[in-house]
mmCIF file with all atom_site columns, C-alpha atoms in Angstrom:
data_model
loop_
_atom_site.group_PDB
_atom_site.id
_atom_site.type_symbol
_atom_site.label_atom_id
_atom_site.label_alt_id
_atom_site.label_comp_id
_atom_site.label_asym_id
_atom_site.label_entity_id
_atom_site.label_seq_id
_atom_site.pdbx_PDB_ins_code
_atom_site.Cartn_x
_atom_site.Cartn_y
_atom_site.Cartn_z
_atom_site.occupancy
_atom_site.B_iso_or_equiv
_atom_site.pdbx_formal_charge
_atom_site.auth_seq_id
_atom_site.auth_comp_id
_atom_site.auth_asym_id
_atom_site.auth_atom_id
_atom_site.pdbx_PDB_model_num
ATOM 1   C CA . MET A 1 1   ? 53.002  195.193 78.370  1.00 0.00 ? 1   MET A CA 1
ATOM 2   C CA . ALA A 1 2   ? 56.705  195.995 79.537  1.00 0.00 ? 2   ALA A CA 1
ATOM 3   C CA . TYR A 1 3   ? 56.010  194.423 82.548  1.00 0.00 ? 3   TYR A CA 1
ATOM 4   C CA . SER A 1 4   ? 54.659  191.242 80.653  1.00 0.00 ? 4   SER A CA 1
ATOM 5   C CA . SER A 1 5   ? 57.751  190.885 78.934  1.00 0.00 ? 5   SER A CA 1
ATOM 6   C CA . ARG A 1 6   ? 60.115  190.905 81.974  1.00 0.00 ? 6   ARG A CA 1
ATOM 7   C CA . SER A 1 7   ? 57.435  188.385 83.368  1.00 0.00 ? 7   SER A CA 1
ATOM 8   C CA . LEU A 1 8   ? 57.983  186.312 79.880  1.00 0.00 ? 8   LEU A CA 1
ATOM 9   C CA . GLN A 1 9   ? 61.927  186.615 80.241  1.00 0.00 ? 9   GLN A CA 1
ATOM 10  C CA . ARG A 1 10  ? 62.282  185.723 83.275  1.00 0.00 ? 10  ARG A CA 1
ATOM 11  C CA . ALA A 1 11  ? 59.684  182.742 82.657  1.00 0.00 ? 11  ALA A CA 1
ATOM 12  C CA . ALA A 1 12  ? 61.797  181.399 80.059  1.00 0.00 ? 12  ALA A CA 1
ATOM 13  C CA . LEU A 1 13  ? 64.969  181.682 82.518  1.00 0.00 ? 13  LEU A CA 1
ATOM 14  C CA . LEU A 1 14  ? 63.781  179.712 85.253  1.00 0.00 ? 14  LEU A CA 1
ATOM 15  C CA . ALA A 1 15  ? 62.691  177.148 82.553  1.00 0.00 ? 15  ALA A CA 1
ATOM 16  C CA . GLY A 1 16  ? 66.147  176.586 81.158  1.00 0.00 ? 16  GLY A CA 1
ATOM 17  C CA . THR A 1 17  ? 67.718  176.290 84.089  1.00 0.00 ? 17  THR A CA 1
ATOM 18  C CA . ALA A 1 18  ? 65.382  173.836 85.751  1.00 0.00 ? 18  ALA A CA 1
ATOM 19  C CA . ALA A 1 19  ? 65.724  171.886 81.983  1.00 0.00 ? 19  ALA A CA 1
ATOM 20  C CA . VAL A 1 20  ? 69.543  171.689 82.802  1.00 0.00 ? 20  VAL A CA 1
ATOM 21  C CA . VAL A 1 21  ? 68.974  170.756 86.325  1.00 0.00 ? 21  VAL A CA 1
ATOM 22  C CA . GLY A 1 22  ? 66.994  167.828 84.755  1.00 0.00 ? 22  GLY A CA 1
ATOM 23  C CA . LEU A 1 23  ? 69.344  167.014 82.568  1.00 0.00 ? 23  LEU A CA 1
ATOM 24  C CA . LEU A 1 24  ? 72.711  166.870 85.262  1.00 0.00 ? 24  LEU A CA 1
ATOM 25  C CA . THR A 1 25  ? 70.000  164.854 87.923  1.00 0.00 ? 25  THR A CA 1
ATOM 26  C CA . ALA A 1 26  ? 69.091  162.100 84.940  1.00 0.00 ? 26  ALA A CA 1
ATOM 27  C CA . CYS A 1 27  ? 72.826  161.761 83.861  1.00 0.00 ? 27  CYS A CA 1
ATOM 28  C CA . GLY A 1 28  ? 73.932  161.024 87.328  1.00 0.00 ? 28  GLY A CA 1
ATOM 29  C CA . SER A 1 29  ? 77.252  163.309 89.284  1.00 0.00 ? 29  SER A CA 1
ATOM 30  C CA . PRO A 1 30  ? 80.080  162.757 88.284  1.00 0.00 ? 30  PRO A CA 1
ATOM 31  C CA . GLY A 1 31  ? 82.556  160.120 89.907  1.00 0.00 ? 31  GLY A CA 1
ATOM 32  C CA . THR A 1 32  ? 79.106  157.412 90.898  1.00 0.00 ? 32  THR A CA 1
ATOM 33  C CA . ARG A 1 33  ? 79.101  153.969 89.840  1.00 0.00 ? 33  ARG A CA 1
ATOM 34  C CA . SER A 1 34  ? 75.692  151.530 89.213  1.00 0.00 ? 34  SER A CA 1
ATOM 35  C CA . THR A 1 35  ? 77.564  148.582 90.276  1.00 0.00 ? 35  THR A CA 1
ATOM 36  C CA . PRO A 1 36  ? 79.777  147.997 93.166  1.00 0.00 ? 36  PRO A CA 1
ATOM 37  C CA . GLN A 1 37  ? 83.183  148.667 92.984  1.00 0.00 ? 37  GLN A CA 1
ATOM 38  C CA . THR A 1 38  ? 85.870  145.971 92.841  1.00 0.00 ? 38  THR A CA 1
ATOM 39  C CA . VAL A 1 39  ? 88.281  145.483 95.943  1.00 0.00 ? 39  VAL A CA 1
ATOM 40  C CA . PRO A 1 40  ? 91.771  144.626 95.359  1.00 0.00 ? 40  PRO A CA 1
ATOM 41  C CA . GLY A 1 41  ? 92.783  141.696 97.663  1.00 0.00 ? 41  GLY A CA 1
ATOM 42  C CA . THR A 1 42  ? 90.556  138.956 99.697  1.00 0.00 ? 42  THR A CA 1
ATOM 43  C CA . ALA A 1 43  ? 87.509  139.714 101.390 1.00 0.00 ? 43  ALA A CA 1
ATOM 44  C CA . GLY A 1 44  ? 87.087  139.336 105.312 1.00 0.00 ? 44  GLY A CA 1
ATOM 45  C CA . PRO A 1 45  ? 84.495  136.301 105.639 1.00 0.00 ? 45  PRO A CA 1
ATOM 46  C CA . ALA A 1 46  ? 80.710  137.641 106.124 1.00 0.00 ? 46  ALA A CA 1
ATOM 47  C CA . THR A 1 47  ? 81.005  136.888 109.755 1.00 0.00 ? 47  THR A CA 1
ATOM 48  C CA . GLU A 1 48  ? 83.733  138.901 110.866 1.00 0.00 ? 48  GLU A CA 1
ATOM 49  C CA . ALA A 1 49  ? 83.065  141.682 113.658 1.00 0.00 ? 49  ALA A CA 1
ATOM 50  C CA . THR A 1 50  ? 82.623  144.748 113.190 1.00 0.00 ? 50  THR A CA 1
ATOM 51  C CA . GLY A 1 51  ? 85.994  146.342 113.667 1.00 0.00 ? 51  GLY A CA 1
ATOM 52  C CA . SER A 1 52  ? 88.356  143.577 112.371 1.00 0.00 ? 52  SER A CA 1
ATOM 53  C CA . SER A 1 53  ? 90.831  144.110 109.657 1.00 0.00 ? 53  SER A CA 1
ATOM 54  C CA . PRO A 1 54  ? 90.061  142.201 106.539 1.00 0.00 ? 54  PRO A CA 1
ATOM 55  C CA . SER A 1 55  ? 91.459  138.760 106.104 1.00 0.00 ? 55  SER A CA 1
ATOM 56  C CA . SER A 1 56  ? 94.839  139.294 104.208 1.00 0.00 ? 56  SER A CA 1
ATOM 57  C CA . GLY A 1 57  ? 94.683  135.632 102.173 1.00 0.00 ? 57  GLY A CA 1
ATOM 58  C CA . THR A 1 58  ? 97.135  133.705 103.792 1.00 0.00 ? 58  THR A CA 1
ATOM 59  C CA . SER A 1 59  ? 96.400  130.390 105.345 1.00 0.00 ? 59  SER A CA 1
ATOM 60  C CA . ALA A 1 60  ? 96.838  129.996 109.078 1.00 0.00 ? 60  ALA A CA 1
ATOM 61  C CA . ALA A 1 61  ? 99.820  127.484 108.546 1.00 0.00 ? 61  ALA A CA 1
ATOM 62  C CA . ALA A 1 62  ? 102.760 128.702 107.110 1.00 0.00 ? 62  ALA A CA 1
ATOM 63  C CA . SER A 1 63  ? 103.511 127.059 103.078 1.00 0.00 ? 63  SER A CA 1
ATOM 64  C CA . THR A 1 64  ? 106.354 125.083 102.676 1.00 0.00 ? 64  THR A CA 1
ATOM 65  C CA . PRO A 1 65  ? 108.391 125.176 99.063  1.00 0.00 ? 65  PRO A CA 1
ATOM 66  C CA . ASP A 1 66  ? 106.512 121.647 97.878  1.00 0.00 ? 66  ASP A CA 1
ATOM 67  C CA . GLY A 1 67  ? 103.042 123.257 98.354  1.00 0.00 ? 67  GLY A CA 1
ATOM 68  C CA . GLY A 1 68  ? 102.346 121.466 101.639 1.00 0.00 ? 68  GLY A CA 1
ATOM 69  C CA . THR A 1 69  ? 102.785 122.963 105.637 1.00 0.00 ? 69  THR A CA 1
ATOM 70  C CA . SER A 1 70  ? 105.706 123.468 108.096 1.00 0.00 ? 70  SER A CA 1
ATOM 71  C CA . SER A 1 71  ? 105.187 120.884 110.933 1.00 0.00 ? 71  SER A CA 1
ATOM 72  C CA . SER A 1 72  ? 107.374 120.162 113.546 1.00 0.00 ? 72  SER A CA 1
ATOM 73  C CA . ALA A 1 73  ? 106.641 116.538 113.287 1.00 0.00 ? 73  ALA A CA 1
ATOM 74  C CA . PRO A 1 74  ? 109.238 114.326 112.012 1.00 0.00 ? 74  PRO A CA 1
ATOM 75  C CA . GLY A 1 75  ? 108.760 112.189 108.701 1.00 0.00 ? 75  GLY A CA 1
ATOM 76  C CA . LYS A 1 76  ? 105.795 109.490 108.803 1.00 0.00 ? 76  LYS A CA 1
ATOM 77  C CA . ALA A 1 77  ? 106.043 106.269 107.923 1.00 0.00 ? 77  ALA A CA 1
ATOM 78  C CA . THR A 1 78  ? 103.568 103.620 106.953 1.00 0.00 ? 78  THR A CA 1
ATOM 79  C CA . ALA A 1 79  ? 102.594 100.100 106.915 1.00 0.00 ? 79  ALA A CA 1
ATOM 80  C CA . SER A 1 80  ? 105.046 99.565  103.754 1.00 0.00 ? 80  SER A CA 1
ATOM 81  C CA . GLY A 1 81  ? 107.553 101.572 105.091 1.00 0.00 ? 81  GLY A CA 1
ATOM 82  C CA . THR A 1 82  ? 107.055 105.026 103.864 1.00 0.00 ? 82  THR A CA 1
ATOM 83  C CA . GLY A 1 83  ? 109.181 107.656 105.261 1.00 0.00 ? 83  GLY A CA 1
ATOM 84  C CA . THR A 1 84  ? 112.867 108.228 105.537 1.00 0.00 ? 84  THR A CA 1
ATOM 85  C CA . THR A 1 85  ? 113.151 109.734 108.847 1.00 0.00 ? 85  THR A CA 1
ATOM 86  C CA . THR A 1 86  ? 112.623 109.158 112.069 1.00 0.00 ? 86  THR A CA 1
ATOM 87  C CA . GLN A 1 87  ? 112.821 111.347 115.284 1.00 0.00 ? 87  GLN A CA 1
ATOM 88  C CA . SER A 1 88  ? 116.182 109.944 116.060 1.00 0.00 ? 88  SER A CA 1
ATOM 89  C CA . GLY A 1 89  ? 116.988 111.836 112.527 1.00 0.00 ? 89  GLY A CA 1
ATOM 90  C CA . SER A 1 90  ? 118.069 108.170 111.663 1.00 0.00 ? 90  SER A CA 1
ATOM 91  C CA . THR A 1 91  ? 117.763 107.156 107.825 1.00 0.00 ? 91  THR A CA 1
ATOM 92  C CA . ARG A 1 92  ? 116.073 104.335 106.057 1.00 0.00 ? 92  ARG A CA 1
ATOM 93  C CA . CYS A 1 93  ? 118.786 101.241 106.313 1.00 0.00 ? 93  CYS A CA 1
ATOM 94  C CA . HIS A 1 94  ? 119.356 101.000 102.294 1.00 0.00 ? 94  HIS A CA 1
ATOM 95  C CA . THR A 1 95  ? 119.785 97.437  100.337 1.00 0.00 ? 95  THR A CA 1
ATOM 96  C CA . SER A 1 96  ? 123.315 98.014  99.947  1.00 0.00 ? 96  SER A CA 1
ATOM 97  C CA . GLU A 1 97  ? 123.867 98.387  103.623 1.00 0.00 ? 97  GLU A CA 1
ATOM 98  C CA . LEU A 1 98  ? 121.996 95.049  104.699 1.00 0.00 ? 98  LEU A CA 1
ATOM 99  C CA . ARG A 1 99  ? 122.477 91.193  104.749 1.00 0.00 ? 99  ARG A CA 1
ATOM 100 C CA . ALA A 1 100 ? 119.750 89.156  104.025 1.00 0.00 ? 100 ALA A CA 1
ATOM 101 C CA . ALA A 1 101 ? 119.415 85.472  105.640 1.00 0.00 ? 101 ALA A CA 1
ATOM 102 C CA . VAL A 1 102 ? 116.802 83.037  106.238 1.00 0.00 ? 102 VAL A CA 1
ATOM 103 C CA . GLY A 1 103 ? 116.129 81.944  109.814 1.00 0.00 ? 103 GLY A CA 1
ATOM 104 C CA . ARG A 1 104 ? 115.326 78.222  111.144 1.00 0.00 ? 104 ARG A CA 1
ATOM 105 C CA . ASN A 1 105 ? 112.094 76.961  110.926 1.00 0.00 ? 105 ASN A CA 1
ATOM 106 C CA . ASN A 1 106 ? 109.873 76.663  113.566 1.00 0.00 ? 106 ASN A CA 1
ATOM 107 C CA . PRO A 1 107 ? 106.820 74.458  112.704 1.00 0.00 ? 107 PRO A CA 1
ATOM 108 C CA . GLY A 1 108 ? 104.083 74.929  114.832 1.00 0.00 ? 108 GLY A CA 1
ATOM 109 C CA . ALA A 1 109 ? 99.893  73.224  114.363 1.00 0.00 ? 109 ALA A CA 1
ATOM 110 C CA . GLY A 1 110 ? 100.362 73.030  110.499 1.00 0.00 ? 110 GLY A CA 1
ATOM 111 C CA . GLN A 1 111 ? 102.536 75.784  109.760 1.00 0.00 ? 111 GLN A CA 1
ATOM 112 C CA . GLU A 1 112 ? 106.226 76.495  108.480 1.00 0.00 ? 112 GLU A CA 1
ATOM 113 C CA . ASN A 1 113 ? 107.311 79.498  110.300 1.00 0.00 ? 113 ASN A CA 1
ATOM 114 C CA . PHE A 1 114 ? 110.710 81.368  109.187 1.00 0.00 ? 114 PHE A CA 1
ATOM 115 C CA . PRO A 1 115 ? 112.028 84.344  109.897 1.00 0.00 ? 115 PRO A CA 1
ATOM 116 C CA . ILE A 1 116 ? 113.922 86.777  107.260 1.00 0.00 ? 116 ILE A CA 1
ATOM 117 C CA . VAL A 1 117 ? 116.441 88.382  109.016 1.00 0.00 ? 117 VAL A CA 1
ATOM 118 C CA . LEU A 1 118 ? 118.318 91.661  107.519 1.00 0.00 ? 118 LEU A CA 1
ATOM 119 C CA . THR A 1 119 ? 121.293 93.014  109.552 1.00 0.00 ? 119 THR A CA 1
ATOM 120 C CA . ASN A 1 120 ? 123.272 96.138  109.115 1.00 0.00 ? 120 ASN A CA 1
ATOM 121 C CA . LYS A 1 121 ? 126.573 95.839  107.695 1.00 0.00 ? 121 LYS A CA 1
ATOM 122 C CA . SER A 1 122 ? 127.426 99.017  107.289 1.00 0.00 ? 122 SER A CA 1
ATOM 123 C CA . ALA A 1 123 ? 129.118 102.108 110.135 1.00 0.00 ? 123 ALA A CA 1
ATOM 124 C CA . ARG A 1 124 ? 126.211 103.984 110.727 1.00 0.00 ? 124 ARG A CA 1
ATOM 125 C CA . ILE A 1 125 ? 123.076 103.583 112.661 1.00 0.00 ? 125 ILE A CA 1
ATOM 126 C CA . CYS A 1 126 ? 119.849 102.786 110.575 1.00 0.00 ? 126 CYS A CA 1
ATOM 127 C CA . THR A 1 127 ? 116.200 101.779 110.155 1.00 0.00 ? 127 THR A CA 1
ATOM 128 C CA . LEU A 1 128 ? 114.019 99.386  109.450 1.00 0.00 ? 128 LEU A CA 1
ATOM 129 C CA . ARG A 1 129 ? 109.954 100.076 109.188 1.00 0.00 ? 129 ARG A CA 1
ATOM 130 C CA . GLY A 1 130 ? 107.530 97.638  107.742 1.00 0.00 ? 130 GLY A CA 1
ATOM 131 C CA . TYR A 1 131 ? 107.169 95.023  105.369 1.00 0.00 ? 131 TYR A CA 1
ATOM 132 C CA . PRO A 1 132 ? 109.658 93.203  103.467 1.00 0.00 ? 132 PRO A CA 1
ATOM 133 C CA . GLY A 1 133 ? 109.321 92.017  99.653  1.00 0.00 ? 133 GLY A CA 1
ATOM 134 C CA . ALA A 1 134 ? 109.787 88.587  98.805  1.00 0.00 ? 134 ALA A CA 1
ATOM 135 C CA . ALA A 1 135 ? 109.188 85.533  96.419  1.00 0.00 ? 135 ALA A CA 1
ATOM 136 C CA . PHE A 1 136 ? 110.766 82.278  95.626  1.00 0.00 ? 136 PHE A CA 1
ATOM 137 C CA . VAL A 1 137 ? 112.636 81.756  92.182  1.00 0.00 ? 137 VAL A CA 1
ATOM 138 C CA . ASN A 1 138 ? 113.830 79.100  90.407  1.00 0.00 ? 138 ASN A CA 1
ATOM 139 C CA . ALA A 1 139 ? 117.411 78.210  89.247  1.00 0.00 ? 139 ALA A CA 1
ATOM 140 C CA . SER A 1 140 ? 116.070 80.583  86.364  1.00 0.00 ? 140 SER A CA 1
ATOM 141 C CA . GLY A 1 141 ? 114.922 83.408  88.401  1.00 0.00 ? 141 GLY A CA 1
ATOM 142 C CA . THR A 1 142 ? 111.784 82.921  87.238  1.00 0.00 ? 142 THR A CA 1
ATOM 143 C CA . GLN A 1 143 ? 109.471 83.069  90.209  1.00 0.00 ? 143 GLN A CA 1
ATOM 144 C CA . LEU A 1 144 ? 107.398 80.471  91.924  1.00 0.00 ? 144 LEU A CA 1
ATOM 145 C CA . GLY A 1 145 ? 103.835 80.904  92.701  1.00 0.00 ? 145 GLY A CA 1
ATOM 146 C CA . PRO A 1 146 ? 101.803 84.595  93.654  1.00 0.00 ? 146 PRO A CA 1
ATOM 147 C CA . ASP A 1 147 ? 103.419 87.575  95.557  1.00 0.00 ? 147 ASP A CA 1
ATOM 148 C CA . PRO A 1 148 ? 103.157 87.019  99.253  1.00 0.00 ? 148 PRO A CA 1
ATOM 149 C CA . LYS A 1 149 ? 100.440 88.468  101.181 1.00 0.00 ? 149 LYS A CA 1
ATOM 150 C CA . ARG A 1 150 ? 100.797 90.613  104.396 1.00 0.00 ? 150 ARG A CA 1
ATOM 151 C CA . SER A 1 151 ? 99.628  89.063  107.573 1.00 0.00 ? 151 SER A CA 1
ATOM 152 C CA . GLY A 1 152 ? 97.799  91.978  109.910 1.00 0.00 ? 152 GLY A CA 1
ATOM 153 C CA . GLY A 1 153 ? 100.806 93.579  112.591 1.00 0.00 ? 153 GLY A CA 1
ATOM 154 C CA . SER A 1 154 ? 101.351 97.265  113.519 1.00 0.00 ? 154 SER A CA 1
ATOM 155 C CA . PRO A 1 155 ? 104.691 98.337  111.782 1.00 0.00 ? 155 PRO A CA 1
ATOM 156 C CA . VAL A 1 156 ? 107.321 100.047 114.431 1.00 0.00 ? 156 VAL A CA 1
ATOM 157 C CA . THR A 1 157 ? 110.318 101.389 113.994 1.00 0.00 ? 157 THR A CA 1
ATOM 158 C CA . VAL A 1 158 ? 113.261 99.276  114.137 1.00 0.00 ? 158 VAL A CA 1
ATOM 159 C CA . THR A 1 159 ? 116.699 100.847 114.837 1.00 0.00 ? 159 THR A CA 1
ATOM 160 C CA . LEU A 1 160 ? 120.056 99.009  113.775 1.00 0.00 ? 160 LEU A CA 1
ATOM 161 C CA . ARG A 1 161 ? 123.278 99.632  115.180 1.00 0.00 ? 161 ARG A CA 1
ATOM 162 C CA . PRO A 1 162 ? 125.726 98.185  113.047 1.00 0.00 ? 162 PRO A CA 1
ATOM 163 C CA . GLY A 1 163 ? 126.095 94.310  112.673 1.00 0.00 ? 163 GLY A CA 1
ATOM 164 C CA . GLN A 1 164 ? 121.986 94.313  114.855 1.00 0.00 ? 164 GLN A CA 1
ATOM 165 C CA . SER A 1 165 ? 119.258 92.657  112.768 1.00 0.00 ? 165 SER A CA 1
ATOM 166 C CA . ALA A 1 166 ? 115.622 92.597  112.732 1.00 0.00 ? 166 ALA A CA 1
ATOM 167 C CA . TRP A 1 167 ? 113.480 89.714  111.448 1.00 0.00 ? 167 TRP A CA 1
ATOM 168 C CA . ALA A 1 168 ? 109.933 89.427  109.415 1.00 0.00 ? 168 ALA A CA 1
ATOM 169 C CA . GLY A 1 169 ? 108.084 86.159  109.730 1.00 0.00 ? 169 GLY A CA 1
ATOM 170 C CA . LEU A 1 170 ? 107.650 83.944  106.445 1.00 0.00 ? 170 LEU A CA 1
ATOM 171 C CA . THR A 1 171 ? 104.834 81.385  107.109 1.00 0.00 ? 171 THR A CA 1
ATOM 172 C CA . PHE A 1 172 ? 102.964 78.977  105.443 1.00 0.00 ? 172 PHE A CA 1
ATOM 173 C CA . SER A 1 173 ? 100.756 75.886  105.516 1.00 0.00 ? 173 SER A CA 1
ATOM 174 C CA . ASN A 1 174 ? 102.114 72.567  105.709 1.00 0.00 ? 174 ASN A CA 1
ATOM 175 C CA . PRO A 1 175 ? 102.196 71.454  101.702 1.00 0.00 ? 175 PRO A CA 1
ATOM 176 C CA . GLU A 1 176 ? 101.587 67.965  103.162 1.00 0.00 ? 176 GLU A CA 1
ATOM 177 C CA . ILE A 1 177 ? 99.513  68.823  105.695 1.00 0.00 ? 177 ILE A CA 1
ATOM 178 C CA . SER A 1 178 ? 97.246  71.518  102.911 1.00 0.00 ? 178 SER A CA 1
ATOM 179 C CA . GLY A 1 179 ? 97.708  69.316  99.387  1.00 0.00 ? 179 GLY A CA 1
ATOM 180 C CA . ALA A 1 180 ? 98.732  72.838  97.469  1.00 0.00 ? 180 ALA A CA 1
ATOM 181 C CA . LYS A 1 181 ? 100.773 71.703  94.688  1.00 0.00 ? 181 LYS A CA 1
ATOM 182 C CA . THR A 1 182 ? 104.814 72.491  95.703  1.00 0.00 ? 182 THR A CA 1
ATOM 183 C CA . ALA A 1 183 ? 107.968 73.537  93.739  1.00 0.00 ? 183 ALA A CA 1
ATOM 184 C CA . THR A 1 184 ? 111.082 73.720  95.205  1.00 0.00 ? 184 THR A CA 1
ATOM 185 C CA . PRO A 1 185 ? 113.096 77.009  95.174  1.00 0.00 ? 185 PRO A CA 1
ATOM 186 C CA . ALA A 1 186 ? 116.369 77.664  94.596  1.00 0.00 ? 186 ALA A CA 1
ATOM 187 C CA . THR A 1 187 ? 115.995 81.530  95.633  1.00 0.00 ? 187 THR A CA 1
ATOM 188 C CA . LEU A 1 188 ? 114.323 83.679  98.265  1.00 0.00 ? 188 LEU A CA 1
ATOM 189 C CA . VAL A 1 189 ? 114.385 87.432  96.630  1.00 0.00 ? 189 VAL A CA 1
ATOM 190 C CA . VAL A 1 190 ? 113.685 90.058  99.566  1.00 0.00 ? 190 VAL A CA 1
ATOM 191 C CA . THR A 1 191 ? 113.646 93.152  99.440  1.00 0.00 ? 191 THR A CA 1
ATOM 192 C CA . PRO A 1 192 ? 114.103 96.195  102.413 1.00 0.00 ? 192 PRO A CA 1
ATOM 193 C CA . PRO A 1 193 ? 110.838 98.266  103.186 1.00 0.00 ? 193 PRO A CA 1
ATOM 194 C CA . ASP A 1 194 ? 111.117 101.416 100.298 1.00 0.00 ? 194 ASP A CA 1
ATOM 195 C CA . GLU A 1 195 ? 113.600 100.211 98.255  1.00 0.00 ? 195 GLU A CA 1
ATOM 196 C CA . ARG A 1 196 ? 113.780 98.626  94.470  1.00 0.00 ? 196 ARG A CA 1
ATOM 197 C CA . ASP A 1 197 ? 116.883 96.905  94.808  1.00 0.00 ? 197 ASP A CA 1
ATOM 198 C CA . PRO A 1 198 ? 116.655 93.361  96.155  1.00 0.00 ? 198 PRO A CA 1
ATOM 199 C CA . LEU A 1 199 ? 119.117 90.970  98.051  1.00 0.00 ? 199 LEU A CA 1
ATOM 200 C CA . ARG A 1 200 ? 119.373 87.271  97.090  1.00 0.00 ? 200 ARG A CA 1
ATOM 201 C CA . VAL A 1 201 ? 119.290 84.833  99.494  1.00 0.00 ? 201 VAL A CA 1
ATOM 202 C CA . ALA A 1 202 ? 119.314 80.477  98.887  1.00 0.00 ? 202 ALA A CA 1
ATOM 203 C CA . TRP A 1 203 ? 116.036 78.721  99.570  1.00 0.00 ? 203 TRP A CA 1
ATOM 204 C CA . THR A 1 204 ? 117.583 75.297  101.179 1.00 0.00 ? 204 THR A CA 1
ATOM 205 C CA . ALA A 1 205 ? 114.318 74.541  103.176 1.00 0.00 ? 205 ALA A CA 1
ATOM 206 C CA . GLY A 1 206 ? 112.772 72.404  100.357 1.00 0.00 ? 206 GLY A CA 1
ATOM 207 C CA . ALA A 1 207 ? 109.530 72.234  98.791  1.00 0.00 ? 207 ALA A CA 1
ATOM 208 C CA . VAL A 1 208 ? 106.726 75.579  99.196  1.00 0.00 ? 208 VAL A CA 1
ATOM 209 C CA . PRO A 1 209 ? 103.371 75.809  98.098  1.00 0.00 ? 209 PRO A CA 1
ATOM 210 C CA . VAL A 1 210 ? 102.494 77.579  94.791  1.00 0.00 ? 210 VAL A CA 1
ATOM 211 C CA . SER A 1 211 ? 99.217  76.924  93.982  1.00 0.00 ? 211 SER A CA 1
ATOM 212 C CA . GLY A 1 212 ? 96.201  75.000  94.801  1.00 0.00 ? 212 GLY A CA 1
ATOM 213 C CA . ASN A 1 213 ? 94.225  75.181  98.663  1.00 0.00 ? 213 ASN A CA 1
ATOM 214 C CA . SER A 1 214 ? 95.860  76.769  101.528 1.00 0.00 ? 214 SER A CA 1
ATOM 215 C CA . SER A 1 215 ? 98.734  77.984  98.628  1.00 0.00 ? 215 SER A CA 1
ATOM 216 C CA . SER A 1 216 ? 98.998  81.712  100.323 1.00 0.00 ? 216 SER A CA 1
ATOM 217 C CA . VAL A 1 217 ? 102.485 82.490  102.016 1.00 0.00 ? 217 VAL A CA 1
ATOM 218 C CA . PHE A 1 218 ? 102.051 85.190  104.238 1.00 0.00 ? 218 PHE A CA 1
ATOM 219 C CA . LEU A 1 219 ? 104.754 87.569  105.447 1.00 0.00 ? 219 LEU A CA 1
ATOM 220 C CA . THR A 1 220 ? 104.439 90.153  108.906 1.00 0.00 ? 220 THR A CA 1
ATOM 221 C CA . VAL A 1 221 ? 106.100 93.453  109.846 1.00 0.00 ? 221 VAL A CA 1
ATOM 222 C CA . PHE A 1 222 ? 109.871 93.880  111.168 1.00 0.00 ? 222 PHE A CA 1
ATOM 223 C CA . ASN A 1 223 ? 110.826 93.621  114.848 1.00 0.00 ? 223 ASN A CA 1
ATOM 224 C CA . SER A 1 224 ? 114.472 93.537  116.041 1.00 0.00 ? 224 SER A CA 1
ATOM 225 C CA . GLY A 1 225 ? 116.354 90.815  116.888 1.00 0.00 ? 225 GLY A CA 1
ATOM 226 C CA . THR A 1 226 ? 116.473 87.518  114.502 1.00 0.00 ? 226 THR A CA 1
ATOM 227 C CA . GLY A 1 227 ? 113.438 86.052  115.866 1.00 0.00 ? 227 GLY A CA 1
ATOM 228 C CA . ALA A 1 228 ? 115.541 82.656  117.259 1.00 0.00 ? 228 ALA A CA 1
#
């Protein structure tokens, strides 16, 4: 009977140990998690080769303060004259640095063609690029006709030293041929590319088309010289 009691005690002890082990197994060992840990920082791409370091999250191009990317390229200008710096470092001409004039008409094939001339009256080098703004107005300042349209052309940067000029063409069909309705302006208002302040030139060339068929007025991009 004594042997049987010791056997029962040993069996009970083994059973208790097994229960404790089973309980620990069910709860899991300390430090383990059932979900993946979140790794701080930016993970490397899925196709990254084994052994390469994960991405730091930085762009290949250095960021500039305005959120763009750094570049050695100079400021760019668009067809409308956008951009203030050329490769030579010259900045655009401002209205206050320019003098405006309308050159002599060069008619041909039923067209009237006038050069709008801007001259650098400042003491520094500046640039023009793109199209001017233009409008015909009467003596009271009311605009006559719609805004001129832009004709096709590739803008170029024109560098003006003090006293040098650039010209853009202003052209329209002869109203006597086209039959368009006309008005006689007092002034041509000219705005240099990228500027808001206009220049005013007395218009002495007579009637211009303001409505009806073939009444459109067109502007070309600036080129160097006076257009004479």
